[in-house]
Amino acid sequence: MKCTSTRRWILLALTDSLSARRNRKLNEHLEKCPACRTESRQARDLWEEIAHDETRDPGPTYWQSFASRVRRRIDAHDEAGAPVESLAVAARAGELWCRALAAAAVVLVVALALLDRPQEPPIFETDEILADVLQASELTDEILPAAFSVEDPLADLYEEFNHLSPKQVQRLWTWLEQEIDTSGLPHRRNDDEVS
Amino acid sequence: MTDPARMNENDEYWVARAQAGDSEAFEHLVRRHQRGVYAFCRRLTGSHDEADDIAQEAFVRAYRSMDRFRGESRFGTWLRQIALNLVRSRARRKRRFPLVSLDPDTLPSDAATGTAPGQPGGDLDPLRSRLLRATVCELPEKQRRTLVLKIYEEMTHAEVARLMGCTIGTVKANLFHALRRLRRQLGDRR
Ligand SMILES: [Zn+2]
């Protein structure tokens, strides 16, 4: 087992995202690799540190008046909000119908697309597919957001992965390797095998 | 510490009364959940002012929709779902009309909020604590929300997935990315 995979598995294990089998393999590696053991301990310390960092309390005066401020907001809404809302609802009825029709069209298109999807059951556990994707994302999660100016495109991609057949996973994998130039990436480390 | 089961049982009692139109019962629920909902919002937004506004608004929306709460989740989880929706829609609006930056260093000072520096964080060095919070605030939105739900609200992967409206795989992926980013940016404990 490679140390680079171990580093990923350490983080997955911390969030209970590793299968029992991989957990065992991880522990076997940790037993014989001091560098990964240190990494594991530091990651665990960080996790603990984050978990025990509490938000600042705004103080007793703040809490004493909180419920009454909520009450005032409710009353303000009651006075101003309700009639306006009902008028607006009536006025927007036509618009809502148009939207409903548009939404129905979208649902139909999506349903057709789903029917078209190959029905082969995936042979990997979600964990394992995820680990493979993570390996790919090691290369892509810093480029894709910049290229497509989206927040975390992979998060949505992972959802799709749950429905992919092994063949499709392989195709995507090949695509990633072909399409993405990894030469200039700062954190594309060489895999350092444990001796 | 209050027994969570007992706490929930009591929630049911107060919720039923609030649903029957007892406004004092609703105020009781507000007082009971105000700290949790505020802390949740503050972690998501990184700002006292925003957390204050969103937490209050969440209770107002809850009040208006009390009849729609069927007890399928805990009342506290339902409140967090409402708060999370508000945080999301404001974040969307902010992306379109960027006005305020999410900089935890511009939070009201400890003196202004009535606590000694670093005091509630317990044994954490206040500077380290501030850095930690700043780094969590800078995480991409989905990663930050997932991390907050998992680590501070102590939800299971399935609960987080339900609240975020995504799959368990996505929850795991977001947690992984969040943690890896924090690990890279925060390095080792001094
Ligand atoms: Zn190693």
Coordinates of N, CA, C and O in Angstrom, one line a residue, chain A residues 45-138:
Chain A
D45 N -5.5 14.9 15.7 CA -5.4 16.1 16.6 C -6.2 17.2 16.0 O -6.9 17.9 16.7
L46 N -6.0 17.4 14.7 CA -6.7 18.6 14.1 C -8.2 18.4 14.1 O -8.9 19.3 14.4
W47 N -8.6 17.2 13.8 CA -10.1 16.9 13.9 C -10.6 17.2 15.3 O -11.7 17.8 15.4
E48 N -9.9 16.7 16.3 CA -10.3 17.0 17.7 C -10.4 18.5 18.0 O -11.3 19.0 18.6
E49 N -9.3 19.1 17.5 CA -9.2 20.6 17.7 C -10.4 21.3 17.1 O -11.0 22.2 17.7
I50 N -10.8 20.9 15.9 CA -11.9 21.6 15.2 C -13.2 21.3 16.0 O -14.0 22.1 16.2
A51 N -13.3 20.0 16.3 CA -14.6 19.6 17.0 C -14.8 20.3 18.3 O -15.9 20.5 18.7
H52 N -13.7 20.6 19.0 CA -13.8 21.2 20.3 C -13.7 22.7 20.4 O -13.8 23.3 21.4
D53 N -13.6 23.3 19.2 CA -13.6 24.8 19.1 C -15.1 25.3 19.2 O -15.8 25.0 18.2
E54 N -15.4 26.0 20.2 CA -16.8 26.4 20.4 C -17.0 27.8 19.8 O -16.0 28.6 19.8
T55 N -18.2 28.1 19.4 CA -18.4 29.5 18.9 C -18.5 30.4 20.1 O -18.8 30.0 21.2
R56 N -18.2 31.7 19.8 CA -18.2 32.7 20.9 C -19.7 32.9 21.3 O -20.5 33.0 20.5
D57 N -19.9 33.0 22.6 CA -21.2 33.2 23.1 C -21.5 34.7 23.2 O -20.7 35.5 23.7
P58 N -22.6 35.1 22.6 CA -22.9 36.6 22.6 C -23.3 37.2 24.0 O -23.5 38.4 24.1
G59 N -23.4 36.3 25.0 CA -23.6 36.8 26.4 C -25.0 36.8 26.8 O -25.9 36.7 26.0
P60 N -25.2 36.9 28.2 CA -26.5 36.7 28.7 C -27.6 37.8 28.3 O -28.7 37.4 28.1
T61 N -27.1 39.0 28.1 CA -28.1 40.0 27.7 C -28.7 39.7 26.3 O -29.9 39.9 26.1
Y62 N -27.9 39.2 25.5 CA -28.4 38.8 24.1 C -29.4 37.7 24.3 O -30.5 37.8 23.6
W63 N -29.2 36.7 25.1 CA -30.1 35.6 25.2 C -31.4 36.0 25.9 O -32.5 35.5 25.5
Q64 N -31.3 36.9 26.8 CA -32.5 37.3 27.5 C -33.5 38.0 26.6 O -34.7 37.8 26.8
S65 N -33.0 38.7 25.6 CA -33.9 39.4 24.7 C -34.3 38.7 23.4 O -35.1 39.1 22.6
F66 N -33.6 37.5 23.2 CA -33.8 36.8 21.9 C -35.3 36.5 21.6 O -35.8 36.8 20.6
A67 N -35.9 35.8 22.6 CA -37.3 35.3 22.3 C -38.2 36.5 22.1 O -39.1 36.4 21.2
S68 N -38.0 37.6 22.8 CA -38.9 38.8 22.6 C -38.6 39.4 21.2 O -39.6 40.0 20.6
R69 N -37.4 39.4 20.8 CA -37.1 39.9 19.4 C -37.8 39.1 18.4 O -38.3 39.6 17.4
V70 N -37.8 37.8 18.6 CA -38.5 36.9 17.6 C -40.0 37.2 17.6 O -40.6 37.3 16.6
R71 N -40.5 37.4 18.8 CA -41.9 37.7 19.0 C -42.3 39.0 18.2 O -43.3 39.1 17.5
R72 N -41.4 40.0 18.4 CA -41.6 41.3 17.7 C -41.7 41.1 16.1 O -42.5 41.7 15.4
R73 N -40.8 40.3 15.7 CA -40.7 40.0 14.2 C -42.0 39.3 13.7 O -42.5 39.7 12.7
I74 N -42.5 38.4 14.5 CA -43.7 37.7 14.2 C -44.8 38.7 14.1 O -45.6 38.7 13.2
D75 N -44.9 39.5 15.1 CA -46.0 40.5 15.2 C -45.9 41.5 14.0 O -46.9 41.8 13.3
A76 N -44.7 41.9 13.6 CA -44.5 42.8 12.5 C -44.9 42.1 11.2 O -45.6 42.8 10.4
H77 N -44.6 40.9 11.0 CA -45.0 40.1 9.8 C -46.5 40.1 9.8 O -47.2 40.2 8.8
D78 N -47.2 39.8 11.0 CA -48.6 39.7 11.1 C -49.3 40.9 10.6 O -50.3 40.9 9.9
E79 N -48.7 42.1 11.0 CA -49.3 43.4 10.7 C -49.2 43.7 9.2 O -50.1 44.1 8.6
A80 N -48.0 43.5 8.7 CA -47.7 43.9 7.3 C -47.8 42.8 6.3 O -48.2 43.0 5.2
G81 N -47.3 41.6 6.7 CA -47.1 40.6 5.7 C -48.3 39.9 5.1 O -48.4 39.8 3.9
A82 N -49.3 39.5 5.9 CA -50.3 38.6 5.5 C -51.2 39.1 4.3 O -51.3 38.4 3.3
P83 N -51.8 40.3 4.4 CA -52.7 40.7 3.3 C -51.9 40.9 2.0 O -52.4 40.4 1.0
V84 N -50.7 41.5 2.1 CA -49.9 41.7 0.9 C -49.6 40.3 0.2 O -49.7 40.2 -1.0
E85 N -49.3 39.3 1.1 CA -48.9 38.0 0.6 C -50.1 37.4 -0.2 O -49.9 36.9 -1.3
S86 N -51.3 37.5 0.4 CA -52.5 36.9 -0.3 C -52.8 37.6 -1.6 O -53.1 36.9 -2.6
L87 N -52.6 38.9 -1.7 CA -52.8 39.6 -3.0 C -51.7 39.2 -4.0 O -52.1 38.9 -5.1
A88 N -50.5 39.1 -3.5 CA -49.4 38.7 -4.4 C -49.7 37.3 -4.9 O -49.4 37.0 -6.1
V89 N -50.2 36.4 -4.1 CA -50.5 35.0 -4.5 C -51.5 35.0 -5.6 O -51.3 34.4 -6.6
A90 N -52.5 35.8 -5.5 CA -53.6 35.9 -6.5 C -53.0 36.4 -7.8 O -53.2 35.9 -8.9
A91 N -52.2 37.5 -7.7 CA -51.6 38.1 -8.9 C -50.7 37.2 -9.6 O -50.5 37.2 -10.8
R92 N -50.0 36.3 -8.8 CA -49.0 35.5 -9.4 C -49.5 34.1 -9.9 O -48.7 33.3 -10.4
A93 N -50.8 33.9 -9.7 CA -51.3 32.6 -10.1 C -51.0 32.2 -11.5 O -50.6 31.0 -11.8
G94 N -51.2 33.1 -12.5 CA -50.9 32.8 -13.9 C -49.4 32.4 -14.1 O -49.1 31.4 -14.7
E95 N -48.6 33.2 -13.5 CA -47.1 33.0 -13.6 C -46.8 31.6 -13.0 O -46.0 30.9 -13.6
L96 N -47.4 31.2 -11.9 CA -47.2 29.9 -11.3 C -47.5 28.8 -12.2 O -46.8 27.8 -12.3
W97 N -48.6 28.9 -12.9 CA -49.1 27.9 -13.9 C -48.0 27.7 -15.0 O -47.6 26.6 -15.3
C98 N -47.5 28.8 -15.5 CA -46.4 28.7 -16.5 C -45.2 28.0 -15.9 O -44.7 27.1 -16.6
R99 N -44.9 28.3 -14.7 CA -43.7 27.7 -14.1 C -43.9 26.2 -13.9 O -43.1 25.4 -14.1
A100 N -45.2 25.8 -13.5 CA -45.5 24.4 -13.3 C -45.4 23.6 -14.6 O -44.8 22.5 -14.6
L101 N -45.8 24.2 -15.7 CA -45.7 23.6 -17.0 C -44.2 23.4 -17.4 O -43.8 22.3 -17.8
A102 N -43.4 24.4 -17.1 CA -42.0 24.4 -17.4 C -41.4 23.3 -16.6 O -40.6 22.4 -17.1
A103 N -41.7 23.2 -15.3 CA -41.1 22.2 -14.4 C -41.5 20.8 -14.9 O -40.7 19.9 -14.9
A104 N -42.8 20.6 -15.3 CA -43.2 19.3 -15.8 C -42.4 18.9 -17.0 O -42.0 17.7 -17.1
A105 N -42.1 19.8 -17.9 CA -41.3 19.5 -19.1 C -39.9 19.1 -18.6 O -39.4 18.1 -19.2
V106 N -39.3 19.7 -17.6 CA -38.0 19.4 -17.2 C -38.0 17.9 -16.6 O -37.2 17.1 -16.9
V107 N -39.1 17.6 -15.8 CA -39.2 16.3 -15.2 C -39.3 15.2 -16.2 O -38.6 14.2 -16.2
L108 N -40.0 15.5 -17.3 CA -40.2 14.6 -18.4 C -38.8 14.3 -19.1 O -38.5 13.1 -19.3
V109 N -38.1 15.4 -19.3 CA -36.8 15.2 -20.0 C -35.8 14.4 -19.1 O -35.2 13.5 -19.6
V110 N -35.8 14.7 -17.8 CA -34.9 14.0 -16.9 C -35.3 12.5 -16.8 O -34.5 11.6 -16.9
A111 N -36.7 12.3 -16.8 CA -37.1 10.9 -16.7 C -36.7 10.1 -17.9 O -36.2 9.0 -17.8
L112 N -36.8 10.7 -19.1 CA -36.4 10.1 -20.3 C -34.9 9.8 -20.3 O -34.4 8.7 -20.7
A113 N -34.1 10.8 -19.8 CA -32.7 10.6 -19.7 C -32.3 9.4 -18.8 O -31.4 8.6 -19.0
L114 N -33.1 9.3 -17.7 CA -32.8 8.2 -16.7 C -33.2 6.8 -17.3 O -32.5 5.9 -17.1
L115 N -34.3 6.8 -18.1 CA -34.6 5.5 -18.7 C -33.5 5.1 -19.7 O -33.3 3.9 -19.9
D116 N -32.8 6.1 -20.2 CA -31.8 5.8 -21.2 C -30.5 5.2 -20.5 O -29.7 4.7 -21.2
R117 N -30.4 5.4 -19.2 CA -29.2 5.0 -18.5 C -29.1 3.5 -18.4 O -30.0 2.8 -18.2
P118 N -27.9 3.0 -18.6 CA -27.7 1.5 -18.5 C -28.0 1.0 -17.1 O -27.7 1.6 -16.1
Q119 N -28.7 -0.1 -17.1 CA -29.3 -0.6 -15.8 C -28.3 -1.6 -15.1 O -28.7 -2.2 -14.1
E120 N -27.1 -1.8 -15.6 CA -26.2 -2.7 -14.9 C -26.0 -2.3 -13.5 O -25.8 -1.1 -13.2
P121 N -26.1 -3.2 -12.5 CA -25.8 -2.8 -11.1 C -24.3 -2.6 -10.9 O -23.5 -3.3 -11.4
P122 N -24.0 -1.5 -10.2 CA -22.6 -1.2 -9.9 C -21.9 -2.4 -9.1 O -22.6 -2.9 -8.2
I123 N -20.7 -2.7 -9.4 CA -20.1 -3.8 -8.7 C -19.3 -3.4 -7.5 O -18.9 -4.1 -6.6
F124 N -18.9 -2.1 -7.5 CA -18.1 -1.6 -6.4 C -19.0 -1.1 -5.2 O -20.1 -0.7 -5.4
E125 N -18.4 -1.1 -4.0 CA -19.0 -0.4 -2.9 C -18.9 1.1 -3.2 O -17.9 1.5 -3.8
T126 N -19.8 1.9 -2.7 CA -19.7 3.3 -2.8 C -18.3 3.8 -2.4 O -17.7 4.6 -3.0
D127 N -17.9 3.3 -1.2 CA -16.6 3.7 -0.7 C -15.4 3.5 -1.7 O -14.6 4.4 -1.8
E128 N -15.5 2.4 -2.4 CA -14.4 2.1 -3.3 C -14.4 3.0 -4.5 O -13.4 3.5 -5.0
I129 N -15.6 3.2 -5.0 CA -15.8 4.1 -6.2 C -15.3 5.5 -5.7 O -14.5 6.1 -6.4
L130 N -15.7 5.9 -4.5 CA -15.3 7.2 -4.0 C -13.8 7.3 -3.9 O -13.2 8.3 -4.3
A131 N -13.2 6.2 -3.4 CA -11.7 6.3 -3.3 C -11.1 6.5 -4.6 O -10.1 7.2 -4.8
D132 N -11.6 5.8 -5.7 CA -11.1 6.0 -7.0 C -11.3 7.4 -7.5 O -10.4 8.0 -8.1
V133 N -12.5 7.9 -7.2 CA -12.8 9.3 -7.7 C -11.8 10.3 -7.0 O -11.3 11.2 -7.5
L134 N -11.6 10.0 -5.7 CA -10.8 10.9 -4.9 C -9.4 10.9 -5.5 O -8.7 11.9 -5.5
Q135 N -8.9 9.7 -5.9 CA -7.6 9.6 -6.5 C -7.6 10.5 -7.8 O -6.6 11.2 -8.0
A136 N -8.7 10.5 -8.5 CA -8.7 11.3 -9.7 C -8.8 12.8 -9.3 O -8.2 13.6 -9.9
S137 N -9.6 13.0 -8.2 CA -9.8 14.4 -7.9 C -8.6 15.0 -7.3 O -8.5 16.2 -7.2
E138 N -7.7 14.2 -6.8 CA -6.4 14.7 -6.3 C -5.8 15.6 -7.4 O -5.2 16.6 -7.1

